[in-house]
Coordinates of C-alpha atoms and ligand atoms in Angstrom, one line a residue:
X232 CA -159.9 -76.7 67.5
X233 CA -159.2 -74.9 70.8
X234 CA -157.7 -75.5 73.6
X235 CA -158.2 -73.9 76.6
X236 CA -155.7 -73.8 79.6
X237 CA -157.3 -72.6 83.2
X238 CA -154.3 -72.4 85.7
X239 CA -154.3 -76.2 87.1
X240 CA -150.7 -76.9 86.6
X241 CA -149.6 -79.3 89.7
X242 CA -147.4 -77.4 92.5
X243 CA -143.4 -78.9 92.0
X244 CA -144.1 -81.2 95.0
X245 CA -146.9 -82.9 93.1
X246 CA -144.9 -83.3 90.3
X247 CA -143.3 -86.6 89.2
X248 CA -139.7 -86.3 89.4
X249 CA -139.0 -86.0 85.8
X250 CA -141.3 -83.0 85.6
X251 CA -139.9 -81.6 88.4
X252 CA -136.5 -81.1 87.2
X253 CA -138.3 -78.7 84.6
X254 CA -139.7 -76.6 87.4
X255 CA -135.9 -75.7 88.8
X256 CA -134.7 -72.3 88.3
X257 CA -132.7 -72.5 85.1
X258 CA -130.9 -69.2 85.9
X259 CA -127.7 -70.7 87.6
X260 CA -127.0 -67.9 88.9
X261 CA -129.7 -66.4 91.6
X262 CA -128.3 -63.0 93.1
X263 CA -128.0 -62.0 89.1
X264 CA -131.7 -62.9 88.4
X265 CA -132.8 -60.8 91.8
X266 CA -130.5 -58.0 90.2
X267 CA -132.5 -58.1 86.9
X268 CA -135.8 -58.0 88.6
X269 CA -134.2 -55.2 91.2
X270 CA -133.5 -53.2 87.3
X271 CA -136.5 -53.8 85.7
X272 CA -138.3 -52.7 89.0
X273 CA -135.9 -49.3 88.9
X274 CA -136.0 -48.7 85.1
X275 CA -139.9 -48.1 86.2
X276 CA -141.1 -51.0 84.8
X277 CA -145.1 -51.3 85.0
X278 CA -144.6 -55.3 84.8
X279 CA -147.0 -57.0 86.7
X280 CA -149.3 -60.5 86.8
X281 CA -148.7 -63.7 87.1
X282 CA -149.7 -66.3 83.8
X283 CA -153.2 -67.6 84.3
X284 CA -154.6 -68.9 81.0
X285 CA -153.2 -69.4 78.0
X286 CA -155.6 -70.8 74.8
X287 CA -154.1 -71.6 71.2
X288 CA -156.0 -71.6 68.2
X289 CA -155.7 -72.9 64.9
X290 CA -156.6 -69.7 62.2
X291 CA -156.3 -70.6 58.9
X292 CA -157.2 -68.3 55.1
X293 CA -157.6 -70.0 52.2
X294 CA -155.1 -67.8 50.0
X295 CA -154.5 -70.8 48.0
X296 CA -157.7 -70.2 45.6
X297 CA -156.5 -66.7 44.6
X298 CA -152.5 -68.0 44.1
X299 CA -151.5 -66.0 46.6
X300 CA -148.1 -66.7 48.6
X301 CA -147.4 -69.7 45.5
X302 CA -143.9 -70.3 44.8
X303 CA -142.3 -73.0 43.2
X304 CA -142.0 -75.4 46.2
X305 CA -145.7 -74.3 48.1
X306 CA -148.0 -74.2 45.0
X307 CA -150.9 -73.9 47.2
X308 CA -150.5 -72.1 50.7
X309 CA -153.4 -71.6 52.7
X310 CA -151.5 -68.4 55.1
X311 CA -152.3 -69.7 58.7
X312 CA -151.2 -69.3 62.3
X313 CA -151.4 -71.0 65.7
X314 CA -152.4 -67.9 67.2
X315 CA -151.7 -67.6 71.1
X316 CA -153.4 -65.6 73.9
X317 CA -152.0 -65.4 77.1
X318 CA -154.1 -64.0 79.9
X319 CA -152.7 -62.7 83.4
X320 CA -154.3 -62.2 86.8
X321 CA -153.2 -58.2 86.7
X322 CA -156.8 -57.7 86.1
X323 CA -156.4 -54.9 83.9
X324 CA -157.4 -56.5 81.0
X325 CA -154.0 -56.9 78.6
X326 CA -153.8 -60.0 77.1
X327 CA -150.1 -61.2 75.6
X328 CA -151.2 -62.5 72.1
X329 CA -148.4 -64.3 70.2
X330 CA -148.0 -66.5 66.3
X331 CA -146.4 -68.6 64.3
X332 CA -147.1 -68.8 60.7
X333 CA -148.2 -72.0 59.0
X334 CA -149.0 -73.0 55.4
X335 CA -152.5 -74.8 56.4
X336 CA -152.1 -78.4 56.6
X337 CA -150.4 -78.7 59.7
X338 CA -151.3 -76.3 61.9
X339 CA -153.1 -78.5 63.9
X340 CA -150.0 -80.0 65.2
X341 CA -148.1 -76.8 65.8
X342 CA -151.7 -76.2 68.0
X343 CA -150.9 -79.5 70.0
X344 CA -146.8 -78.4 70.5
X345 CA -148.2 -74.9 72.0
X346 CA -150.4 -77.2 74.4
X347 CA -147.4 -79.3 75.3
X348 CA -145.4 -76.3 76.0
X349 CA -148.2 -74.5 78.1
X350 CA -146.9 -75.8 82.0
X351 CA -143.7 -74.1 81.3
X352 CA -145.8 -70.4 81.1
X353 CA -148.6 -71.1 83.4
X354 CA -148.2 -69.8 87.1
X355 CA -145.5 -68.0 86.1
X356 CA -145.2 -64.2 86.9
X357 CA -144.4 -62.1 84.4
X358 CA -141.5 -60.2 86.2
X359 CA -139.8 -63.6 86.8
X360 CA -139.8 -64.7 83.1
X361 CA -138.8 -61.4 82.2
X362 CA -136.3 -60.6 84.9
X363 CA -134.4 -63.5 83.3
X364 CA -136.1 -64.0 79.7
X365 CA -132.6 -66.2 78.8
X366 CA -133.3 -68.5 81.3
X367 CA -136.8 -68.8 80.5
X368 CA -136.4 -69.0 76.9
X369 CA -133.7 -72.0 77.7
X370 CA -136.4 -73.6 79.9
X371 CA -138.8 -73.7 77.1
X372 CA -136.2 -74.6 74.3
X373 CA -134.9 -77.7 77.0
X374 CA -137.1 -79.2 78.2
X375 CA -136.0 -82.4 78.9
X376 CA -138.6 -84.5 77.2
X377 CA -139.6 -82.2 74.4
X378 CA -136.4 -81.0 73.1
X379 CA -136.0 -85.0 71.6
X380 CA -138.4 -83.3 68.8
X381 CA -136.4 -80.5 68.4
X382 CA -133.9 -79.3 69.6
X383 CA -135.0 -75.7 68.9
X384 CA -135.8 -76.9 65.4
X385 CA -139.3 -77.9 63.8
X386 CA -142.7 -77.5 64.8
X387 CA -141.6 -77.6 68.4
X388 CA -139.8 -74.6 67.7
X389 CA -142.7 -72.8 65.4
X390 CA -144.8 -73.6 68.9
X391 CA -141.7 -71.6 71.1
X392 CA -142.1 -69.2 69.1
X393 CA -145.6 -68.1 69.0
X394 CA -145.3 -68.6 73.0
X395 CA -142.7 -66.2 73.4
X396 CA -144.2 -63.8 71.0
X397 CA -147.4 -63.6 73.1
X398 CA -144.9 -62.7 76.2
X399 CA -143.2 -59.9 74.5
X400 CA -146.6 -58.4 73.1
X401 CA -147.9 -59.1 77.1
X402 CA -145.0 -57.1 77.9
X403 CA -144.8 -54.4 75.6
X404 CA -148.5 -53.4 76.3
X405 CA -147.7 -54.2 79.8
X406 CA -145.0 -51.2 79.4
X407 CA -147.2 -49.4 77.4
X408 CA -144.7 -49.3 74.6
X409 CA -144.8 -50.8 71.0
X410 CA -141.8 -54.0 71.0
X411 CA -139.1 -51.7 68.9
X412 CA -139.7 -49.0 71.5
X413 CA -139.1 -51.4 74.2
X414 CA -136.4 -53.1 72.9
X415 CA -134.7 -49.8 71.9
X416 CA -135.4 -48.0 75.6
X417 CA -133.9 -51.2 76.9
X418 CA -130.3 -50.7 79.0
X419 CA -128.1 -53.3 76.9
X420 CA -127.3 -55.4 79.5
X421 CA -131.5 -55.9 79.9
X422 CA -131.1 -56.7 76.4
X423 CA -128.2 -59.1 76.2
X424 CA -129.9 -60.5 79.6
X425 CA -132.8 -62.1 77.0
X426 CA -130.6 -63.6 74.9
X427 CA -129.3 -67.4 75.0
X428 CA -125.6 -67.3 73.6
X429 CA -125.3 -71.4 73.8
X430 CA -123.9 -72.4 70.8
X431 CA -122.7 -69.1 69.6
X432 CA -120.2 -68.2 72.1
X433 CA -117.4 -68.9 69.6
X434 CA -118.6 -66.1 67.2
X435 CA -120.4 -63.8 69.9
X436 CA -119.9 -63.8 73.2
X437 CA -121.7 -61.5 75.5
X438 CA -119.0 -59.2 76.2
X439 CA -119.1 -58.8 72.3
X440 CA -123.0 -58.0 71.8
X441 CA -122.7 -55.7 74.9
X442 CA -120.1 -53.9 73.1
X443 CA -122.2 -54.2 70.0
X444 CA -125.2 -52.7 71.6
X445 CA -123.4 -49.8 73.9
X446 CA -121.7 -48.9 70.3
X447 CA -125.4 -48.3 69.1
X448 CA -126.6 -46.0 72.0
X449 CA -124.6 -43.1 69.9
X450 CA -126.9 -41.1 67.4
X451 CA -129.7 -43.8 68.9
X452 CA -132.3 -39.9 69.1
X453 CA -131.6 -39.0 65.3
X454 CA -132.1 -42.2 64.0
X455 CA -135.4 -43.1 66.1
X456 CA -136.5 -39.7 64.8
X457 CA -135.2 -40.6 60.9
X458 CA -137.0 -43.7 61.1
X459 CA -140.6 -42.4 63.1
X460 CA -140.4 -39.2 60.1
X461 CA -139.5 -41.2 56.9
X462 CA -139.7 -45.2 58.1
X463 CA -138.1 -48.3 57.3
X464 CA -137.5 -48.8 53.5
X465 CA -139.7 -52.1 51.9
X466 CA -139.8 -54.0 48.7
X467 CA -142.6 -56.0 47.9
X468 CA -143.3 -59.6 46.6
X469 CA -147.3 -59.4 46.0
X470 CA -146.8 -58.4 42.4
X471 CA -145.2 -62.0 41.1
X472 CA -146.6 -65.1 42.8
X473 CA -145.8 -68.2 40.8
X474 CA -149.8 -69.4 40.2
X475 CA -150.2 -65.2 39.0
X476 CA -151.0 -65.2 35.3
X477 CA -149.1 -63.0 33.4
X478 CA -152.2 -60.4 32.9
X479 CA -152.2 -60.5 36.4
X480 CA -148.3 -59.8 37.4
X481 CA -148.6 -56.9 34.8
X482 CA -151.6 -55.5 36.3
X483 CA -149.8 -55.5 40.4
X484 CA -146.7 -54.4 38.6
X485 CA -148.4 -51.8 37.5
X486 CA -149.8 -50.7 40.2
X487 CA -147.1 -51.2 42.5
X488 CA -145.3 -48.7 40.3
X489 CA -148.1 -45.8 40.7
X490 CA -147.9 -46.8 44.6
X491 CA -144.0 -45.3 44.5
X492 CA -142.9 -49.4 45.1
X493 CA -139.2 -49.4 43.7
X494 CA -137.7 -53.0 44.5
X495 CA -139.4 -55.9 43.2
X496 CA -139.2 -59.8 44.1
X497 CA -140.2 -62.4 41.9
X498 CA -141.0 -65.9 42.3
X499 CA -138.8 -68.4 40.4
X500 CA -137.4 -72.2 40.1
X501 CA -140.0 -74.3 38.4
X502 CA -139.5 -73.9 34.8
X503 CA -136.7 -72.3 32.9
X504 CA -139.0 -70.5 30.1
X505 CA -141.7 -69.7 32.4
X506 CA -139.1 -67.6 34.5
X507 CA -137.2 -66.4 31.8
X508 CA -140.9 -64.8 30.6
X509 CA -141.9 -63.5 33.8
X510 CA -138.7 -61.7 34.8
X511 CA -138.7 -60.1 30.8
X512 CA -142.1 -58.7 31.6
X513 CA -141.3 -57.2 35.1
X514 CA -137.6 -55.8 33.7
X515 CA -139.7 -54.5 31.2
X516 CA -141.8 -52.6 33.6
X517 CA -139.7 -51.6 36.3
X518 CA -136.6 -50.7 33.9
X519 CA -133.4 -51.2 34.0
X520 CA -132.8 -49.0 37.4
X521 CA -135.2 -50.5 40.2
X522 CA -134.4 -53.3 42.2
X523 CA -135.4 -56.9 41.5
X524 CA -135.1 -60.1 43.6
X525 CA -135.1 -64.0 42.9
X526 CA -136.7 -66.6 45.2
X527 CA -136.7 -69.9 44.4
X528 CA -137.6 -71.4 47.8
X529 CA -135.1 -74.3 48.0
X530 CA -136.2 -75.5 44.4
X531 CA -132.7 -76.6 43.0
X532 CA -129.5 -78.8 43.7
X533 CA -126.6 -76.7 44.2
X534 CA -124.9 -77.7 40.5
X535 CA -128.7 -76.7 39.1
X536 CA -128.9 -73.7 41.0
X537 CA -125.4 -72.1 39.1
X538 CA -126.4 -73.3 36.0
X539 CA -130.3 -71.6 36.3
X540 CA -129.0 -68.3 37.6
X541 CA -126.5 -68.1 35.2
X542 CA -128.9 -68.1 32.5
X543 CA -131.5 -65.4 34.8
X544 CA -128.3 -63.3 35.4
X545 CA -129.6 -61.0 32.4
X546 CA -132.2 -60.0 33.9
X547 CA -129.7 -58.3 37.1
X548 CA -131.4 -59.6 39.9
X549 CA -129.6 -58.2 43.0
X550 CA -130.1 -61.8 44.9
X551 CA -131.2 -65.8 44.5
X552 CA -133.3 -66.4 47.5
X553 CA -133.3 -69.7 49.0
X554 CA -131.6 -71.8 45.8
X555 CA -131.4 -75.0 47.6
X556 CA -132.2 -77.0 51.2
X557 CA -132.0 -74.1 53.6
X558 CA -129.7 -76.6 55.9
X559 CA -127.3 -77.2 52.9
X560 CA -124.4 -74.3 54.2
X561 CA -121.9 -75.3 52.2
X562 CA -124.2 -75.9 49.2
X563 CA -125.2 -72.0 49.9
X564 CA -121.1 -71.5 49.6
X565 CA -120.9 -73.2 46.8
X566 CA -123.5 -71.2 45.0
X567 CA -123.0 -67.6 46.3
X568 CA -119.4 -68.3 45.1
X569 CA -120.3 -69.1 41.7
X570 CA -123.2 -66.0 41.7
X571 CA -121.4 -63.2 43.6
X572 CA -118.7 -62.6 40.5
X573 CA -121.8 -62.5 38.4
X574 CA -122.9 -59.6 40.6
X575 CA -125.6 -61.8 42.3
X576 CA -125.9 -62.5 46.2
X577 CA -127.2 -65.2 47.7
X578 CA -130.4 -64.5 50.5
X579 CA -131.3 -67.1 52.9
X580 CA -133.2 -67.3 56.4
X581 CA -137.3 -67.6 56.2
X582 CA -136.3 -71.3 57.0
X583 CA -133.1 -71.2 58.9
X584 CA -134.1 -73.5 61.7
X585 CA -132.1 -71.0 64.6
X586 CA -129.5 -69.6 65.6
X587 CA -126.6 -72.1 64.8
X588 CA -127.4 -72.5 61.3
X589 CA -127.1 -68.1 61.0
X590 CA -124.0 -68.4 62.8
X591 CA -122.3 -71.1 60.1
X592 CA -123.8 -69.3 57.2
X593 CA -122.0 -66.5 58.3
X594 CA -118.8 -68.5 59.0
X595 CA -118.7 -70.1 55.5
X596 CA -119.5 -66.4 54.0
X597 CA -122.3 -68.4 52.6
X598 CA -124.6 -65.4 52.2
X599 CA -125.2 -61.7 50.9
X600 CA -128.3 -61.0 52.7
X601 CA -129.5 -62.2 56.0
X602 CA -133.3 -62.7 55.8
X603 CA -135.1 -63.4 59.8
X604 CA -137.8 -64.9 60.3
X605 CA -140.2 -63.6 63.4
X606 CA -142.1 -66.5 63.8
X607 CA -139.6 -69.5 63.3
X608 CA -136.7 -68.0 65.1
X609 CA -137.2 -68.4 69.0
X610 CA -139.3 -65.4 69.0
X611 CA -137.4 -61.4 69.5
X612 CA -134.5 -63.6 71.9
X613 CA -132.9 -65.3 69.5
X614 CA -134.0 -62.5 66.6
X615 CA -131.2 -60.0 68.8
X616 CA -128.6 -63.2 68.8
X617 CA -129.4 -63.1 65.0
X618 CA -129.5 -59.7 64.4
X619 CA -126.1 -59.0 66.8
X620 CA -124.3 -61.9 64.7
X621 CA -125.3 -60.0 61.5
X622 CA -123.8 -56.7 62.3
X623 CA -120.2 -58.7 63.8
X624 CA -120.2 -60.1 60.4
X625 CA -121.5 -57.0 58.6
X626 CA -124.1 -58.5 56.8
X627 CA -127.6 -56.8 55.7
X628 CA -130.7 -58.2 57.4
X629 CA -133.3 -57.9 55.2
X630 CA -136.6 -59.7 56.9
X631 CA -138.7 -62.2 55.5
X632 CA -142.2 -60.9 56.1
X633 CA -145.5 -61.4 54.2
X634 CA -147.6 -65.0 55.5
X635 CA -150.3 -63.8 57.9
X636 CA -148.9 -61.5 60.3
X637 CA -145.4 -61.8 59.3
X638 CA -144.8 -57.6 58.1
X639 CA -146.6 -56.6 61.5
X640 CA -144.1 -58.4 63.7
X641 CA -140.7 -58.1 61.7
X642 CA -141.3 -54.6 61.4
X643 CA -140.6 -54.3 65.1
X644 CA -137.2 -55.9 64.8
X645 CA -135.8 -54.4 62.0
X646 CA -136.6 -50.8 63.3
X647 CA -135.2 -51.7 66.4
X648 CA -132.0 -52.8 64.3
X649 CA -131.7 -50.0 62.6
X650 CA -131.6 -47.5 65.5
X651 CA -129.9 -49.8 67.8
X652 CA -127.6 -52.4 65.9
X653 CA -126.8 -51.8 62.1
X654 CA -126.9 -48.2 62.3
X655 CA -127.2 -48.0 58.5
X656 CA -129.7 -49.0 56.0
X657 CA -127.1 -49.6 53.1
X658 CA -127.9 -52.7 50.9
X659 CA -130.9 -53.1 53.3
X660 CA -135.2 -53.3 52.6
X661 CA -137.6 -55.4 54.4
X662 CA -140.0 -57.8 52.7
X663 CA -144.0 -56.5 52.2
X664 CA -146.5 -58.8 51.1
X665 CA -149.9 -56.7 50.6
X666 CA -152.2 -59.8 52.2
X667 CA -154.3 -60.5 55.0
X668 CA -153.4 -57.3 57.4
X669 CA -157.3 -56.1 57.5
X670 CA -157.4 -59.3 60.1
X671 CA -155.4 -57.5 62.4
X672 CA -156.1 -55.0 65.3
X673 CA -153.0 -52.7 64.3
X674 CA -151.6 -53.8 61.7
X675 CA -149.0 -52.6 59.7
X676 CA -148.9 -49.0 57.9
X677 CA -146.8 -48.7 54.6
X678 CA -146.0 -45.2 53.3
X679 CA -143.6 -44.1 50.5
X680 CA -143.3 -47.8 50.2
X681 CA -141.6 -47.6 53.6
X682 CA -143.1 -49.0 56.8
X683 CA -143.6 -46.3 59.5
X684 CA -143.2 -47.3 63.0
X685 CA -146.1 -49.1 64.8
X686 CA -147.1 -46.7 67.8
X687 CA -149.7 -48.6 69.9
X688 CA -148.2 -50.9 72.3
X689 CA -147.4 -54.8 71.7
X690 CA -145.9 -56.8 69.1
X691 CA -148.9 -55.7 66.2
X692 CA -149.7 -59.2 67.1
X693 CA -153.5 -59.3 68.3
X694 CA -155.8 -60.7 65.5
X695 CA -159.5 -58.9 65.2
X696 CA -162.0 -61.6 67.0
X697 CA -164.6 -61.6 64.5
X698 CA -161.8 -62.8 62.4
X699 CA -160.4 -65.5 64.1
X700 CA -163.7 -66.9 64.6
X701 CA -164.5 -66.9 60.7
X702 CA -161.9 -68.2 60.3
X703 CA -161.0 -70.9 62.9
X704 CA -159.9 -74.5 61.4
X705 CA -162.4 -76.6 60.7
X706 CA -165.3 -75.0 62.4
X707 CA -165.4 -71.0 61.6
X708 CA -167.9 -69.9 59.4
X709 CA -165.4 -69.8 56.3
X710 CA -164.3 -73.4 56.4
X711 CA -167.3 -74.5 56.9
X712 CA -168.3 -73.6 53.7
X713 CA -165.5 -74.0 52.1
X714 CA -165.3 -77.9 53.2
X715 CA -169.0 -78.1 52.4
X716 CA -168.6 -77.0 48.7
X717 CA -165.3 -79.7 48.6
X718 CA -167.8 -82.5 49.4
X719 CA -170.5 -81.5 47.4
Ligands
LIG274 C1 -145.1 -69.9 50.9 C2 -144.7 -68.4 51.1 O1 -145.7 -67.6 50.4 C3 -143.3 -68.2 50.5 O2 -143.3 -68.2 49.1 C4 -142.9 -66.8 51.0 C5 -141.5 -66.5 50.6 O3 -140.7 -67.2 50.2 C6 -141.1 -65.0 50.7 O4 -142.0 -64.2 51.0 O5 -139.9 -64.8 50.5
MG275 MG1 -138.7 -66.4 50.3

């Protein structure tokens, strides 16, 4: 299932006039976007090339017949991506490649959002879209037909997001400069330039993240060189998949131990004894002193949610991940008031749909622990809003990662936060998930149970060929055999 776009996109005159409104600048404010490009072009900036193909392709890996990734809401993930190249007419060669994550099932219409998307990249140069990155990322999140399936919510906004992500991988390489490098080299106001504050000026205005990020320029050296000498601390979650027998959850315990792993996440929600089992047996392992997690990915009602934890409180996990509908803010209240005398935080975000829902999680102190997502948030623009919100508020980010892909972009993001935003690693870890990374062309490197900063320039996004073609949905190799043997 590809899709291929050459550069045929009609010039604005040919356009009707409903598609021409789409093609106005949505900057309102030209001498400032001519200023940005005038700063990128003085900052040195190596961006060049204007957008000439874009393809989309639907990459799936049938994780489900090991367990792996099964919790007790997705009992059978197949980790997948609508993975996104972006080409240029720079001729040199770089190509922008950009995903979302997927479960399987579904991809193919993530695939067909990209598509629809595609007209608003095409033609464009790269120095325009990133001499004013907020008003392209508000073109994209509004257009005026496609936001009706949205609005920056969904599959429409999976699709944003693994468009954007190929732009800030084209750029990055373009710059020669892996994304936390770029993003913590950037002047602030560059950096506050890329970010869309609709909807959040009443908890962060710009004046505010500016301050936020000139705050973080002091010490910015020594941390860089903490974090490129020792890395960014991890915890892991391949140990404890739900569909893992118990044999098996002792055996990745185990090993995750020898491996110098110290914080632990477990997979819980579907039945009371099971859970109370499995989290005896990894207690038992890890002792009393390392760190454990719960995740029950949206599994209960709030009233249930109390009521399970309570009786999983023995067992002194540091936080409940995701104990009910991820748009339920006050239910998240609700609970992490009942949990937090109990010493137990409440961690939400994988499936926060953007921006807005952060901000009133954070308003209604509904949450310990502030997980982003890479590929369901608006790509790295609305990550900063995110990540700028989290430090007003003073709450730990703590990345979801893991899926296909998910620990080589995050990685980028937190790093960058910790040099640039949070300052401080108190409280803080992000997720590993030990799957799938041998499918990518630098992908990510754990040491000390700490992931070191990524070096070669991009996002860590670019899949190896050989492997998307295997496993392309329904037609590489490995499906074909796989849907072969289903029939038979
Ligand atoms: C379906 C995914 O594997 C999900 O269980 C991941 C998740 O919740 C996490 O890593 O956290
Ligand atoms: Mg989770």
């Amino acid at each position: 299932m590809s899709a291929l776009f050459a550069p045929t996109v009609p010039r604005l005159a040919a356009l009707p006039p409903s598609r021409r409104a789409l093609e106005i600048p949505t900057s309102p404010d030209r001498p400032v976007l001519t200023a940005r490009v005038a700063r990128l072009r003085g900052a040195g900036s190596m961006v060049r090339g204007r957008i000439s193909r874009l393809s989309v392709r639907d990459v799936r890996f049938p994780t489900s017949l090991g367990g792996h990734g099964s919790d007790a809401m997705h009992t059978d993930p197949d980790y997948s991506a609508a993975y996104v190249v972006i080409e240029t007419d720079a001729e040199d060669g770089i190509k922008g490649c950009g995903i979302t994550f997927t479960l399987g099932k579904g991809t193919e219409v993530v695939v067909c959002a990209v598509n629809a998307l595609a007209h608003h990249v095409l033609n464009k140069d790269l120095k325009d879209i990133v001499g004013d990155f907020r008003g392209f990322y508000r073109q994209l999140t509004s257009d005026g037909q496609l936001r009706w399936i949205g609005p920056e919510k969904g599959v429409v906004h999976l699709a944003t997001a693994a468009v954007l992500n190929a732009v800030w991988d084209l750029w990055a390489k373009q710059e020669g400069k892996p994304v936390w490098k770029l993003l913590v080299d950037m002047d602030p106001r560059m950096l506050v330039s890329c970010i869309d504050f609709r909807y959040i000026t009443d908890v962060l205005t710009e004046e505010d993240a500016l301050e936020i990020l000139q705050k973080g320029q002091v010490a910015k050296k020594e941390r860089e060189k903490q974090m490129l000498a020792q890395g960014y601390p991890a915890y892991t979650t391949s140990c404890a998949w739900l569909g893992y027998s118990d044999d098996t959850l002792k055996q990745l315990c185990a090993q995750a131990l020898k491996d110098g792993w110290t914080r632990f996440k477990v997979k819980v929600g579907a039945d009371l004894q099971d859970d109370v089992r499995r989290c005896q047996i990894i207690r038992d392992m890890i002792g009393p002193e390392k760190t454990l997690m719960m995740d029950a990915n949206q599994r209960w009602d709030v009233p249930e949610a109390v009521e399970w934890m309570s009786k999983l409180a023995k067992f002194k996990p540091l936080w409940i991940e995701e104990p009910t509908s991820p748009d339920d803010i006050l239910g998240h209240a609700a609970i992490s008031k009942a949990l937090v005398p109990l010493g137990i935080g409440i961690a939400t975000g994988e499936q926060c749909h953007n921006r807005v829902i952060f901000k009133q999680l954070l308003q209604a102190k509904a949450l310990q622990f502030l997980q982003i997502d890479s590929c369901r948030l608006g790509s790295v623009n609305e990550n900063l809003s995110v990540l700028l919100m989290a430090k007003k508020f003073e709450i730990p980010v703590c990345p979801h990662a893991g899926g296909v892909g998910l620990c080589e972009l995050v990685q980028h993001l937190i790093i960058f936060d910790y040099i640039s935003v949070s300052a401080s690693l108190k409280n803080r870890m992000c997720e590993y998930v030990d799957h799938l990374h041998e499918h990518f062309k630098y992908p990510v490197m754990i040491q000390r149970a700490s992931y070191m900063p990524p070096k070669d320039p991009g996002y860590s996004t670019e899949m190896k060929e050989e492997s998307v073609k295997k496993h392309q949905y329904p037609d590489g190799e490995v499906w074909k055999k796989l849907l072969a043997a289903q029939e038979n």
